[in-house]
Amino acid sequence: MDADASGGRLRREAAIAMVLLGLVILAVAVFSTPWQVLTGGPPDPAADFSSAEIARSQAFDAATTLPSYLALALTLVFAGLLVATPFGATVLGRLKGPWWLRVILGIIVITAIVEVFRWPLGMWFETIMRDYGLSIQDWAGWSVDRLKGMGVEVFLLCLMLLALVALARKVRRWWIPAAVGAFALTLVASFVYPVVFEPMFNEFTSMEQGSLRTNLLDLAERDGVPVEDVLVADASRRTTALNAYVSGFGATRRIVVYDNLLKAPPAEVELVVAHELGHAKYNDVLYGTLIGGLGAALGAILLFLVFGAIRRRTGVTSIADPRAVGAVMGLMTIGSLIMGPIQNVISRHIEGRADVHALDLTKDPATFIAMQKRLAVTNISDLSPDAVEYVLYVSHPSGPERIAMARSWAKLNGVPLP
């Protein structure tokens, strides 16, 4: 069989696998996403927020819009350069050493070049955060956190691309082990992230003994969610924002609240934790990880299928060429940008279900609304995101949307409207 026929057969096999895997991802997403979550009427910020609060939200949104869109434009332009021109191959062609060293150095060089342009935009955004009182970090602390984030990203990219290039150098159907490896790496990374990577950015301590801790653990027990501890992150050393989250799954699952949040009334803290218990009860992190892992596997197959079309334009011989690192990174960036809006749609529904779960558990819509107002005002949330921002960036329902939902819940459950 000649090379063209053999290549065509391999592409057909990969295309079939891609379609089948895409159907699996669709099935998991449909099964795990609560598409029929309770919503409220049209959100009306003026009904719950003062004119000064609305004006401050609009001013903050206006101030952050330009750096946000410039960062997005920079990301698109640089990804386009890596995918449609020989820029990456030209830069990385100057690196010397064995193939594995050139892959590592290539990832570092490409990341550093991008960061040269992104760093000033990051400083601009950080300055705005300080002007509005959201950030209290000094520049040294901000720089260290940013470099740590880059280090984690480079480390994970090195694991992925070293394995990818090694497989491409040895196996004709490299997309098969690459897809399996991408899926496995996503699961392992999500599992270990709370205990390996999160401590790089925050210190975590058990919530102090007292009535709040007792009430939260009782809440979890009443909800049927096994929680051994509630952790407090020392977020107040860098931000005034309020937040809580659940991460990990299985043995590494943890519920974390910002220490800033503990200044809120205990009933509001309990509602925030009830929301996070909803994520834990429905295994949202696990399902999100499964979808992410399957998506990574699909990405490996797509990479096999599309790389031939860009190989000549990028000036590399094959994906086994260490100079191809730039093109692969560009394709990964484009893929993540395409998937972002889809992930946001799923996330908004999941967050909506967690909100309903918190109300079902606490049966306290008045405190829920008070908590949502506190979060929106303190975090200077966008109370009326425009359509483009909603699609590109919004992973949670807006504060007014959540408040409207709480009033719908109260009406359905015969609770006085707050």
Coordinates of C-alpha atoms in Angstrom, one line a residue:
M1 CA 0.0 0.0 0.0
D2 CA 1.4 3.4 -1.0
A3 CA 2.0 6.2 1.5
D4 CA -1.0 8.3 0.3
A5 CA -3.4 5.4 0.6
S6 CA -2.0 4.4 4.0
G7 CA -2.3 8.0 5.2
G8 CA -5.9 8.2 4.0
R9 CA -6.8 5.1 5.8
L10 CA -5.3 6.4 9.0
R11 CA -7.2 9.7 8.7
R12 CA -10.5 7.8 8.1
E13 CA -9.9 5.8 11.2
A14 CA -9.1 8.9 13.2
A15 CA -12.2 10.6 11.8
I16 CA -14.4 7.7 12.8
A17 CA -12.9 7.7 16.3
M18 CA -13.5 11.5 16.5
V19 CA -17.2 11.2 15.6
L20 CA -17.7 8.4 18.1
L21 CA -15.9 10.3 20.9
G22 CA -17.8 13.4 20.1
L23 CA -21.0 11.5 20.6
V24 CA -19.8 10.2 23.9
I25 CA -18.9 13.8 25.0
L26 CA -22.3 15.0 23.9
A27 CA -24.0 12.2 25.9
V28 CA -22.1 12.9 29.1
A29 CA -22.7 16.7 28.8
V30 CA -26.4 16.2 28.2
F31 CA -26.7 13.7 31.0
S32 CA -24.7 15.7 33.6
T33 CA -26.0 19.2 32.8
P34 CA -29.2 20.4 34.4
W35 CA -30.8 22.0 31.3
Q36 CA -34.1 22.6 33.0
V37 CA -32.9 24.5 36.1
L38 CA -35.2 27.0 37.8
T39 CA -34.9 30.6 36.6
G40 CA -36.7 33.8 37.4
G41 CA -38.2 36.6 35.5
P42 CA -36.3 39.3 33.6
P43 CA -33.5 40.5 35.9
D44 CA -33.8 44.0 37.1
P45 CA -30.7 45.4 38.9
A46 CA -32.6 48.6 39.9
A47 CA -34.9 46.5 42.0
D48 CA -32.2 45.5 44.5
F49 CA -29.2 47.7 43.9
S50 CA -28.8 51.4 44.4
S51 CA -28.0 53.8 41.6
A52 CA -24.5 54.3 43.1
E53 CA -23.9 50.5 43.1
I54 CA -25.1 50.1 39.6
A55 CA -22.9 53.1 38.4
R56 CA -19.9 51.6 40.2
S57 CA -20.5 48.2 38.5
Q58 CA -20.8 49.9 35.1
A59 CA -17.7 52.0 35.6
F60 CA -15.6 49.0 36.7
D61 CA -16.9 47.0 33.7
A62 CA -16.0 49.9 31.3
A63 CA -12.5 50.2 32.9
T64 CA -11.8 46.5 32.5
T65 CA -13.3 45.9 29.0
L66 CA -10.4 47.4 27.0
P67 CA -7.6 45.4 28.6
S68 CA -9.8 42.2 28.6
Y69 CA -10.5 42.5 24.8
L70 CA -6.9 43.5 24.1
A71 CA -5.7 40.4 25.9
L72 CA -8.2 38.3 23.9
A73 CA -7.0 39.9 20.6
L74 CA -3.4 39.3 21.5
T75 CA -4.1 35.7 22.2
L76 CA -5.9 35.3 18.8
V77 CA -3.2 37.1 16.9
F78 CA -0.3 35.1 18.5
A79 CA -2.2 31.8 18.0
G80 CA -2.7 32.8 14.4
L81 CA 1.0 33.5 13.9
L82 CA 1.9 30.1 15.3
V83 CA -0.7 28.2 13.2
A84 CA -0.6 30.0 9.9
T85 CA 3.0 31.1 9.6
P86 CA 6.5 29.6 10.1
F87 CA 7.1 32.0 13.0
G88 CA 7.2 29.3 15.6
A89 CA 9.5 27.0 13.6
T90 CA 11.8 29.9 12.8
V91 CA 12.2 30.9 16.4
L92 CA 12.5 27.3 17.8
G93 CA 14.8 26.2 14.9
R94 CA 17.6 28.1 16.7
L95 CA 17.4 25.8 19.8
K96 CA 20.0 23.1 20.1
G97 CA 20.2 19.8 21.9
P98 CA 18.3 16.5 21.9
W99 CA 14.7 16.5 20.8
W100 CA 13.2 16.4 24.3
L101 CA 15.3 19.4 25.5
R102 CA 14.2 21.4 22.4
V103 CA 10.6 20.6 23.2
I104 CA 11.0 21.9 26.8
L105 CA 12.9 24.9 25.7
G106 CA 10.4 25.6 22.9
I107 CA 7.5 25.7 25.4
I108 CA 9.4 28.0 27.6
V109 CA 10.4 30.3 24.8
I110 CA 6.9 30.5 23.2
T111 CA 5.4 31.1 26.7
A112 CA 8.0 33.8 27.4
I113 CA 7.4 35.6 24.1
V114 CA 3.6 35.7 24.7
E115 CA 4.1 36.9 28.3
V116 CA 6.3 39.8 27.2
F117 CA 3.2 41.2 25.6
R118 CA 0.7 40.0 28.2
W119 CA 2.5 41.2 31.2
P120 CA 1.8 45.0 30.6
L121 CA -1.9 44.1 30.1
G122 CA -1.9 42.2 33.3
M123 CA -0.3 45.1 35.1
W124 CA -3.0 47.4 33.6
F125 CA -5.8 45.1 34.8
E126 CA -4.1 44.8 38.3
T127 CA -3.9 48.6 38.5
I128 CA -7.6 48.8 37.9
M129 CA -8.3 46.2 40.5
R130 CA -6.3 48.2 43.0
D131 CA -8.1 51.5 42.0
Y132 CA -11.4 49.8 42.9
G133 CA -10.1 48.2 46.1
L134 CA -10.4 44.6 44.9
S135 CA -6.6 43.9 45.0
I136 CA -4.4 44.7 47.9
Q137 CA -1.2 42.9 46.7
D138 CA 2.1 44.7 46.2
W139 CA 3.8 44.2 42.8
A140 CA 6.2 41.7 44.2
G141 CA 3.4 39.4 45.4
W142 CA 1.5 39.9 42.2
S143 CA 4.5 39.0 40.1
V144 CA 5.3 35.9 42.1
D145 CA 1.7 34.7 41.8
R146 CA 1.8 35.3 38.0
L147 CA 5.1 33.5 37.7
K148 CA 3.8 30.6 39.7
G149 CA 0.8 30.3 37.4
M150 CA 3.1 30.4 34.4
G151 CA 5.3 27.7 35.9
V152 CA 2.3 25.4 36.5
E153 CA 1.1 26.0 32.9
V154 CA 4.6 25.3 31.5
F155 CA 5.0 22.2 33.6
L156 CA 1.7 20.7 32.4
L157 CA 2.4 21.6 28.8
C158 CA 5.8 19.9 29.0
L159 CA 4.2 16.7 30.2
M160 CA 1.7 16.8 27.4
L161 CA 4.0 17.8 24.5
L162 CA 6.9 15.6 25.5
A163 CA 4.6 12.6 25.5
L164 CA 3.0 13.7 22.2
V165 CA 6.2 14.2 20.4
A166 CA 7.7 10.9 21.8
L167 CA 4.6 9.0 20.6
A168 CA 4.7 10.7 17.1
R169 CA 8.3 9.6 16.7
K170 CA 7.5 6.0 17.5
V171 CA 3.9 5.2 16.6
R172 CA 2.1 5.7 13.3
R173 CA -1.3 5.8 15.0
W174 CA 0.0 8.1 17.7
W175 CA -3.4 9.7 18.2
I176 CA -4.7 6.6 20.0
P177 CA -2.2 6.6 22.9
A178 CA -2.1 10.4 22.8
A179 CA -5.9 10.5 23.3
V180 CA -5.7 8.0 26.2
G181 CA -2.9 10.0 27.8
A182 CA -4.7 13.3 27.4
F183 CA -7.7 11.9 29.2
A184 CA -5.6 10.3 32.0
L185 CA -3.6 13.5 32.5
T186 CA -6.7 15.6 32.8
L187 CA -8.2 13.2 35.5
V188 CA -4.9 13.0 37.4
A189 CA -4.4 16.8 37.3
S190 CA -7.9 17.5 38.6
F191 CA -7.5 14.9 41.3
V192 CA -4.1 16.2 42.6
Y193 CA -4.7 19.9 42.0
P194 CA -6.2 20.7 45.4
V195 CA -3.2 19.1 47.3
V196 CA -0.3 19.8 44.9
F197 CA -1.0 23.1 43.1
E198 CA -3.5 25.1 45.2
P199 CA -1.1 25.2 48.2
M200 CA 1.3 27.1 45.9
F201 CA -1.0 30.1 45.9
N202 CA -2.8 30.0 49.3
E203 CA -2.5 28.6 52.8
F204 CA -5.4 26.5 53.9
T205 CA -6.4 25.9 57.5
S206 CA -9.3 24.1 59.1
M207 CA -12.2 26.4 60.1
E208 CA -11.9 27.3 63.7
Q209 CA -14.0 25.4 66.2
G210 CA -17.2 27.2 66.9
S211 CA -20.9 27.4 66.1
L212 CA -20.3 28.3 62.4
R213 CA -18.1 25.2 61.8
T214 CA -20.6 23.0 63.7
N215 CA -23.5 24.4 61.7
L216 CA -21.7 23.9 58.4
L217 CA -20.8 20.3 59.2
D218 CA -24.4 19.6 60.4
L219 CA -25.6 21.2 57.1
A220 CA -23.4 18.8 55.1
E221 CA -24.6 15.8 57.2
R222 CA -28.3 16.8 56.7
D223 CA -27.5 17.1 52.9
G224 CA -26.0 13.6 52.8
V225 CA -22.7 14.9 51.5
P226 CA -19.6 13.5 53.3
V227 CA -17.5 16.4 54.4
E228 CA -14.7 15.9 57.0
D229 CA -13.6 19.5 57.1
V230 CA -14.2 23.0 55.7
L231 CA -11.0 24.8 54.8
V232 CA -10.3 28.5 55.0
A233 CA -8.0 30.1 52.4
D234 CA -5.9 33.1 53.3
A235 CA -7.3 35.1 50.3
S236 CA -7.3 38.4 52.3
R237 CA -3.6 38.9 51.8
R238 CA -4.2 39.6 48.1
T239 CA -7.9 40.5 47.6
T240 CA -11.0 41.9 49.2
A241 CA -13.3 39.8 47.0
L242 CA -15.5 37.1 48.5
N243 CA -15.6 33.6 47.2
A244 CA -15.9 29.9 48.0
Y245 CA -15.4 26.8 45.9
V246 CA -15.2 23.0 45.8
S247 CA -12.3 21.3 44.0
G248 CA -11.0 17.8 43.6
F249 CA -13.0 14.6 43.7
G250 CA -12.9 11.4 45.7
A251 CA -10.2 11.5 48.4
T252 CA -9.1 15.1 47.4
R253 CA -12.5 16.7 47.4
R254 CA -12.5 19.9 49.5
I255 CA -14.8 22.8 50.2
V256 CA -12.9 26.0 50.6
V257 CA -14.1 29.5 51.7
Y258 CA -12.1 32.7 51.5
D259 CA -11.3 34.1 54.9
N260 CA -12.9 37.4 53.7
L261 CA -16.2 35.6 53.5
L262 CA -16.2 34.8 57.3
K263 CA -16.8 38.5 58.0
A264 CA -20.3 38.1 56.5
P265 CA -23.2 37.1 58.7
P266 CA -23.1 33.3 59.6
A267 CA -26.4 32.7 57.8
E268 CA -25.0 34.0 54.6
V269 CA -21.8 31.9 55.0
E270 CA -24.0 28.9 55.5
L271 CA -25.8 29.6 52.2
V272 CA -22.6 30.0 50.3
V273 CA -21.4 26.6 51.7
A274 CA -24.9 25.1 50.9
H275 CA -24.3 26.2 47.3
E276 CA -20.9 24.4 47.3
L277 CA -22.5 21.3 48.8
G278 CA -24.7 21.3 45.8
H279 CA -21.6 21.0 43.6
A280 CA -20.3 18.2 45.8
K281 CA -23.7 16.3 45.9
Y282 CA -24.1 16.3 42.2
N283 CA -20.4 15.5 41.6
D284 CA -20.0 18.6 39.4
V285 CA -16.2 18.5 39.6
L286 CA -16.0 14.9 38.6
Y287 CA -18.4 15.3 35.6
G288 CA -16.6 18.5 34.6
T289 CA -13.3 16.6 34.8
L290 CA -14.7 13.7 32.7
I291 CA -15.9 16.1 30.0
G292 CA -12.6 17.9 30.1
G293 CA -10.7 14.7 29.8
L294 CA -12.8 13.5 26.9
G295 CA -12.4 16.9 25.3
A296 CA -8.7 16.6 25.6
A297 CA -8.8 13.2 24.0
L298 CA -10.9 14.6 21.2
G299 CA -8.3 17.4 20.8
A300 CA -5.6 14.8 20.3
I301 CA -7.5 13.2 17.5
L302 CA -8.3 16.5 15.9
L303 CA -4.6 17.4 16.1
F304 CA -3.8 14.4 14.1
L305 CA -6.4 15.2 11.5
V306 CA -5.7 18.9 11.0
F307 CA -1.9 19.1 11.4
G308 CA -1.3 18.0 7.9
A309 CA -3.2 21.0 6.6
I310 CA -1.0 23.5 8.5
R311 CA 2.3 21.6 8.4
R312 CA 3.7 23.3 5.3
R313 CA 2.5 26.8 6.3
T314 CA 4.2 26.4 9.7
G315 CA 7.4 25.2 8.1
V316 CA 7.7 21.8 10.0
T317 CA 8.1 18.3 8.6
S318 CA 5.7 16.6 11.1
I319 CA 4.4 16.8 14.6
A320 CA 7.4 14.7 15.6
D321 CA 9.6 17.7 14.8
P322 CA 10.4 19.6 18.0
R323 CA 9.9 22.9 16.1
A324 CA 6.2 21.9 15.8
V325 CA 5.7 22.8 19.5
G326 CA 4.7 26.4 18.6
A327 CA 2.0 25.2 16.1
V328 CA 0.6 22.7 18.6
M329 CA 0.4 25.4 21.3
G330 CA -1.4 27.7 18.8
L331 CA -3.9 25.0 18.0
M332 CA -4.5 24.3 21.6
T333 CA -5.1 28.0 22.3
I334 CA -7.6 28.2 19.4
G335 CA -9.4 25.1 20.6
S336 CA -9.7 26.4 24.2
L337 CA -11.1 29.8 22.9
I338 CA -13.7 27.9 20.8
M339 CA -14.7 25.7 23.7
G340 CA -14.9 28.6 26.2
P341 CA -18.5 29.8 25.3
I342 CA -19.8 26.2 25.4
Q343 CA -18.2 25.6 28.8
N344 CA -19.8 28.8 30.0
V345 CA -23.3 27.7 29.0
I346 CA -22.8 24.4 30.8
S347 CA -21.3 26.2 33.8
R348 CA -24.2 28.7 34.1
H349 CA -26.7 25.8 34.3
I350 CA -24.6 23.9 36.9
E351 CA -24.2 27.0 39.0
G352 CA -28.0 27.6 38.8
R353 CA -28.7 24.1 40.0
A354 CA -26.3 24.7 43.0
D355 CA -28.2 27.9 43.8
V356 CA -31.5 26.0 43.8
H357 CA -29.9 23.3 45.9
A358 CA -28.8 25.9 48.5
L359 CA -32.4 27.2 48.7
D360 CA -33.9 23.7 48.9
L361 CA -31.4 23.0 51.8
T362 CA -31.8 26.2 53.8
K363 CA -35.3 27.3 52.7
D364 CA -34.1 30.9 53.3
P365 CA -34.5 33.0 50.1
A366 CA -34.3 36.3 52.0
T367 CA -30.8 35.4 53.2
F368 CA -29.9 34.1 49.8
I369 CA -30.8 37.4 48.2
A370 CA -28.9 39.3 50.9
M371 CA -25.9 37.1 50.2
Q372 CA -26.1 37.6 46.5
K373 CA -26.3 41.4 47.0
R374 CA -23.2 41.3 49.2
L375 CA -21.2 39.2 46.7
A376 CA -22.2 41.4 43.8
V377 CA -21.4 44.7 45.5
T378 CA -18.2 43.5 47.2
N379 CA -16.8 41.8 44.1
I380 CA -18.1 44.6 41.8
S381 CA -19.8 42.1 39.6
D382 CA -21.3 43.1 36.3
L383 CA -25.0 43.4 37.0
S384 CA -26.0 43.7 33.3
P385 CA -23.4 42.0 31.1
D386 CA -23.8 42.6 27.4
A387 CA -24.4 39.8 25.0
V388 CA -20.7 39.4 23.9
E389 CA -19.4 39.4 27.4
Y390 CA -22.1 37.0 28.5
V391 CA -21.0 34.5 25.8
L392 CA -17.3 34.9 26.2
Y393 CA -16.7 35.4 29.9
V394 CA -19.7 34.8 32.1
S395 CA -19.6 31.3 33.8
H396 CA -22.2 32.2 36.5
P397 CA -25.7 33.7 36.4
S398 CA -25.5 37.4 37.1
G399 CA -26.4 38.7 40.6
P400 CA -29.8 40.0 39.4
E401 CA -30.5 36.7 37.6
R402 CA -29.8 34.7 40.8
I403 CA -32.0 37.1 42.9
A404 CA -34.9 36.7 40.4
M405 CA -34.5 32.9 40.6
A406 CA -34.7 33.1 44.4
R407 CA -38.0 35.0 44.3
S408 CA -39.3 32.4 41.8
W409 CA -38.3 29.7 44.3
A410 CA -40.0 31.5 47.1
K411 CA -43.2 31.8 45.1
L412 CA -43.2 28.1 44.1
N413 CA -42.6 27.0 47.7
G414 CA -45.1 29.3 49.3
V415 CA -42.5 31.3 51.1
P416 CA -43.1 35.1 51.5
L417 CA -41.4 37.0 48.7
P418 CA -38.3 38.7 50.1

